[in-house]
Coordinates of C-alpha atoms in Angstrom, one line a residue:
Chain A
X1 CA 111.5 33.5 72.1
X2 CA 109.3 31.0 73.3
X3 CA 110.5 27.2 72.5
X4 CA 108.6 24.4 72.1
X5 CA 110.2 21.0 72.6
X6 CA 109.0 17.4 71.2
X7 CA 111.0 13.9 71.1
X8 CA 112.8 13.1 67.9
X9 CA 111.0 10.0 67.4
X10 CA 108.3 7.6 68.9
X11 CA 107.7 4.2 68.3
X12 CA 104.7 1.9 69.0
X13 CA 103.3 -1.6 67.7
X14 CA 100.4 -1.9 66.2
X15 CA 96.8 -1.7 67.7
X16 CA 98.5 -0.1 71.0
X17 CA 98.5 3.9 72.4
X18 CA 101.1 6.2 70.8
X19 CA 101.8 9.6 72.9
X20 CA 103.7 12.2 71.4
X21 CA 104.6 15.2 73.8
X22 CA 105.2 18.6 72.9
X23 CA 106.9 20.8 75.8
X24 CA 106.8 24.4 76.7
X25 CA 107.1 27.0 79.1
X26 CA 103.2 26.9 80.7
X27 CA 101.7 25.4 77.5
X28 CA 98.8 24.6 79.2
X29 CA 97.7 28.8 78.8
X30 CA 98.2 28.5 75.4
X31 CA 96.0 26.9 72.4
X32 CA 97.8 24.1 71.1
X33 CA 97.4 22.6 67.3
X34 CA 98.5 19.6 65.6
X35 CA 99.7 18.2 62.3
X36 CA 100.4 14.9 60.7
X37 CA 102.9 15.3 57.7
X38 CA 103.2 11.8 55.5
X39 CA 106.5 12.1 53.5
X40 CA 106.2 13.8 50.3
X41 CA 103.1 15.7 51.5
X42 CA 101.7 18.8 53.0
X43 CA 100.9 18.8 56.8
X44 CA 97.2 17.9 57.7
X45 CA 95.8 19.5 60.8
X46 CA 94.9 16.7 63.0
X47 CA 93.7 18.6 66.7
X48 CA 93.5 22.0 66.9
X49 CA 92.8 24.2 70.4
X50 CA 94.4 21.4 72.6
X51 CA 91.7 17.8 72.0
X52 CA 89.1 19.3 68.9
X53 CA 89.4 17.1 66.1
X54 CA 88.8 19.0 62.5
X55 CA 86.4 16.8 60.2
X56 CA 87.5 14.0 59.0
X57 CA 90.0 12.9 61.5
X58 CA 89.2 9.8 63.1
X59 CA 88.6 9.3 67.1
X60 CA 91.6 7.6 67.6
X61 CA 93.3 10.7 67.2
X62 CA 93.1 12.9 70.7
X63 CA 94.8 15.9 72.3
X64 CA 95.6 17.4 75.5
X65 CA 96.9 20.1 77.7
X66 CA 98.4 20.9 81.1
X67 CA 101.0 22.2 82.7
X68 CA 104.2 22.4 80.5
X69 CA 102.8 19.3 78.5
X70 CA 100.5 19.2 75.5
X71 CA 100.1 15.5 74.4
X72 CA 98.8 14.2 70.8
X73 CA 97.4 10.8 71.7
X74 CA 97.0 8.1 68.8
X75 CA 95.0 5.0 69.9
X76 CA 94.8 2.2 67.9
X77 CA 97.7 3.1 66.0
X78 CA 97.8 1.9 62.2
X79 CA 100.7 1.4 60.0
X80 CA 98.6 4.4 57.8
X81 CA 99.4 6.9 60.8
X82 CA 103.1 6.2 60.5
X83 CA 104.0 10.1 59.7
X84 CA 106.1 12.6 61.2
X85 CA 103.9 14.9 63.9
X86 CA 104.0 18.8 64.6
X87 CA 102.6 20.3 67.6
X88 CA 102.2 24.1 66.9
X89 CA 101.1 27.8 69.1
X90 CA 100.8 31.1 68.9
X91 CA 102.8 33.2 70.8
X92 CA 101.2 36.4 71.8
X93 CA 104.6 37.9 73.7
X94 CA 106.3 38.2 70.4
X95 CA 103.2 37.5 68.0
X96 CA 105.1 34.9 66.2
X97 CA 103.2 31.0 65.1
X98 CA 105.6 28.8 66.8
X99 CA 106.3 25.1 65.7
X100 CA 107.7 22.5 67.4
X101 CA 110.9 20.5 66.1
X102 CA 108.8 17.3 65.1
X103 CA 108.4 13.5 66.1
X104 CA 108.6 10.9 63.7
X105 CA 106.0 7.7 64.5
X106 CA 107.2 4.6 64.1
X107 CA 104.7 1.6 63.3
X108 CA 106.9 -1.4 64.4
Chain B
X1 CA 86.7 21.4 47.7
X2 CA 89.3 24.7 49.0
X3 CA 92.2 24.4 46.9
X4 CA 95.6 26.3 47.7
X5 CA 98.5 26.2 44.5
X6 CA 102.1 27.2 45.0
X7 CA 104.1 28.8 42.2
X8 CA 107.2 30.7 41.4
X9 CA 109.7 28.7 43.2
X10 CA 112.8 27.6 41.2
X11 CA 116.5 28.2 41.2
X12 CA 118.1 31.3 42.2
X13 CA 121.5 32.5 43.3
X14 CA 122.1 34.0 46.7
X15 CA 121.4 37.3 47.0
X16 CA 118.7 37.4 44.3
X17 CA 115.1 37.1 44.6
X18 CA 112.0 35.3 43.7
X19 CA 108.3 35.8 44.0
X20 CA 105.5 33.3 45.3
X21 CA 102.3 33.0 44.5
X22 CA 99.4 30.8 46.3
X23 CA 96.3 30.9 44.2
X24 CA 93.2 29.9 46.7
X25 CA 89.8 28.8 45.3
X26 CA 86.5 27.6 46.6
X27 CA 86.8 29.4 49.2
X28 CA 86.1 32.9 50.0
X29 CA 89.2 34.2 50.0
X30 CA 88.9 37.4 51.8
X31 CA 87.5 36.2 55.2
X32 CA 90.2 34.3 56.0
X33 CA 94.0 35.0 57.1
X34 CA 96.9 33.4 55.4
X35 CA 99.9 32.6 56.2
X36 CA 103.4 30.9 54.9
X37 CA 105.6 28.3 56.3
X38 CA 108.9 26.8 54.5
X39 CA 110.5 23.6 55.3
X40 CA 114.2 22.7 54.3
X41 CA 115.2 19.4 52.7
X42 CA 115.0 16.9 55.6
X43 CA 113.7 19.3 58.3
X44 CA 111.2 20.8 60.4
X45 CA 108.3 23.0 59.5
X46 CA 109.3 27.0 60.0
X47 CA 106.7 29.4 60.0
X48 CA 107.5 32.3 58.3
X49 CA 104.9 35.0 57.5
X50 CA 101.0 35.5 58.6
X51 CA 98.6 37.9 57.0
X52 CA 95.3 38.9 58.1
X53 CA 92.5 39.1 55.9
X54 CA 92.1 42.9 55.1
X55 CA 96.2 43.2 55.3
X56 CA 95.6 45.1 58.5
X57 CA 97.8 43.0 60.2
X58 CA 101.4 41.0 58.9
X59 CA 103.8 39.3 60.8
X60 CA 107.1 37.8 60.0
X61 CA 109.7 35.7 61.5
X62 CA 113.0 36.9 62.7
X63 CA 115.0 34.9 60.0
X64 CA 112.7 36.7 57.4
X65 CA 112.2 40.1 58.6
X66 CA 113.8 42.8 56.5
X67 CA 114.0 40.7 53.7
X68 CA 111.1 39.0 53.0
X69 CA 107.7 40.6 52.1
X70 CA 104.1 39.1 52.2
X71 CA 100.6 40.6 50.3
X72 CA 97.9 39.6 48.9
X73 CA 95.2 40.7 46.6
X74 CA 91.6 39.3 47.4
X75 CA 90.1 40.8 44.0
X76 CA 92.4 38.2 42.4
X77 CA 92.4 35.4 45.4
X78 CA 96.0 35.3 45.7
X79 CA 98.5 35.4 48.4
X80 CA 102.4 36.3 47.4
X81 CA 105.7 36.2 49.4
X82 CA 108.5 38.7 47.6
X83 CA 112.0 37.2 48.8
X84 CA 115.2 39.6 48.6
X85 CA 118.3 38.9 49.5
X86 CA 118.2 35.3 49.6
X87 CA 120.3 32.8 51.4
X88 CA 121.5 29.9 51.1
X89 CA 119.8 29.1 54.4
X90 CA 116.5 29.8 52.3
X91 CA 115.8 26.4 50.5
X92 CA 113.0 24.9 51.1
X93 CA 109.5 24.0 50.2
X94 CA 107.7 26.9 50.5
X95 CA 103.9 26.2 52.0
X96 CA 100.9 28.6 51.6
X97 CA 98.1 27.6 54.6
X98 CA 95.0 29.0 55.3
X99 CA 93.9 29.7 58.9
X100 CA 91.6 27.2 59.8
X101 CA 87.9 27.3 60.0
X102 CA 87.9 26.7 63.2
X103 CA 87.9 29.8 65.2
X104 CA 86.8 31.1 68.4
X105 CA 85.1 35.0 68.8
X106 CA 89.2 36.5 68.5
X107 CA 91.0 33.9 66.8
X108 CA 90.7 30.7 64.5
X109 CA 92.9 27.5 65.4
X110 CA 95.7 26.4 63.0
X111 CA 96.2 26.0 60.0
X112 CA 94.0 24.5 57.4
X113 CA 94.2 23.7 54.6
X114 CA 97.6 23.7 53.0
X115 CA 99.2 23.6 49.2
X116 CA 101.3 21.2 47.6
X117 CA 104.6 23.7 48.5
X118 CA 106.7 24.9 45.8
X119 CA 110.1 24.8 46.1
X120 CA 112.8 27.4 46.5
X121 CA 116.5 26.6 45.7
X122 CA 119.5 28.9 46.5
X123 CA 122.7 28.2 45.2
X124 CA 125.4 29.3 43.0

């Protein structure tokens, strides 16, 4: 089954980049989504098919994807984005929605 | 604004069941697909089960399979996941999510939006 693999945890002061990875066997063929879950609250999609931002989510919020890499890129980070992050595919060898294990953003 | 509420989740003993119910409005419930995903107490999300809009197409994960069964009734804008034989491994908050509305000409991308969850306890 096809695996998707993210860091446990990321941390980053405020105002600088936050990167959050999201590993997988050539990714980069695949459309990659992802979600920001605050605690105590449902997921909010945040990028969907690799760097397209739903409406609503602000700039600072970008995506992309190559290789065996997808990245979710937070600029500007805010103590508001401190929230744990999904990355997310289909896989259409065993037609199964695949998520990966989660990173948890620090704000320092 | 589209609106997605969980209900039926509660306390249950393992190997008994419990149905779920995501009631979907402003929306047209119909054209879209629907789907399930669970996450236990301190974890990850877990997708469980997809539907497509006409019930033409349903899909479940391997932990679920057998045992879990998803449906949904678009006269009455509901989507419902029937749980049998339920674990231990089971608990969680149950989400219902709507596919997004962003789609391409074969496919729409993620999941959006989602419930509150409803959650699902199994233990004796």
């Amino acid at each position: 089954s096809y695996v998707l693999t993210q860091p446990p945890s990321v941390s980053v002061a405020p105002g600088k980049t936050a990167r959050i990875t999201c590993g997988g066997n050539n990714i980069g063929s695949k459309s990659v989504h992802w979600y920001q879950q605050k605690p105590g609250q449902a997921p909010v999609l945040v990028v969907y098919d690799d760097s397209d931002r739903p409406s609503g989510i602000p700039e600072r919020f970008s995506g992309s994807n190559s290789g065996n890499t997808a990245t979710l890129t937070i600029s500007r980070v805010e103590a508001g984005d401190e929230a744990d992050y999904y990355c997310q595919v289909w896989d259409s060898s065993s037609d199964r929605v695949v998520f990966g294990g989660g990173t948890k953003l620090t704000v320092l | 604004e589209v609106q997605l509420v969980e209900s039926g989740g509660g306390l249950v003993k393992p190997g008994g069941s419990l149905r779920l119910s995501c009631a979907a409005s402003e929306f047209t419930f119909s054209n879209y697909n629907m789907n399930w995903v669970r996450q236990a107490p301190g974890k990850g999300l877990e997708w469980v089960s997809s539907i497509s809009s006409s019930s033409r197409y349903i899909y479940y994960a391997d932990s679920v399979k057998g045992r879990f069964t998803i449906s949904r009734d678009n006269a009455k804008n509901s989507l419902y996941l029937q749980m049998n034989s339920l674990r231990a491994e089971d608990t969680a908050v149950y989400y219902c999510a709507r596919d997004s509305p962003y789609c391409s000409s074969t496919s729409c991308y993620g999941f959006d939006p989602w419930g509150q969850g409803t959650l699902v306890t199994v233990s004796s």
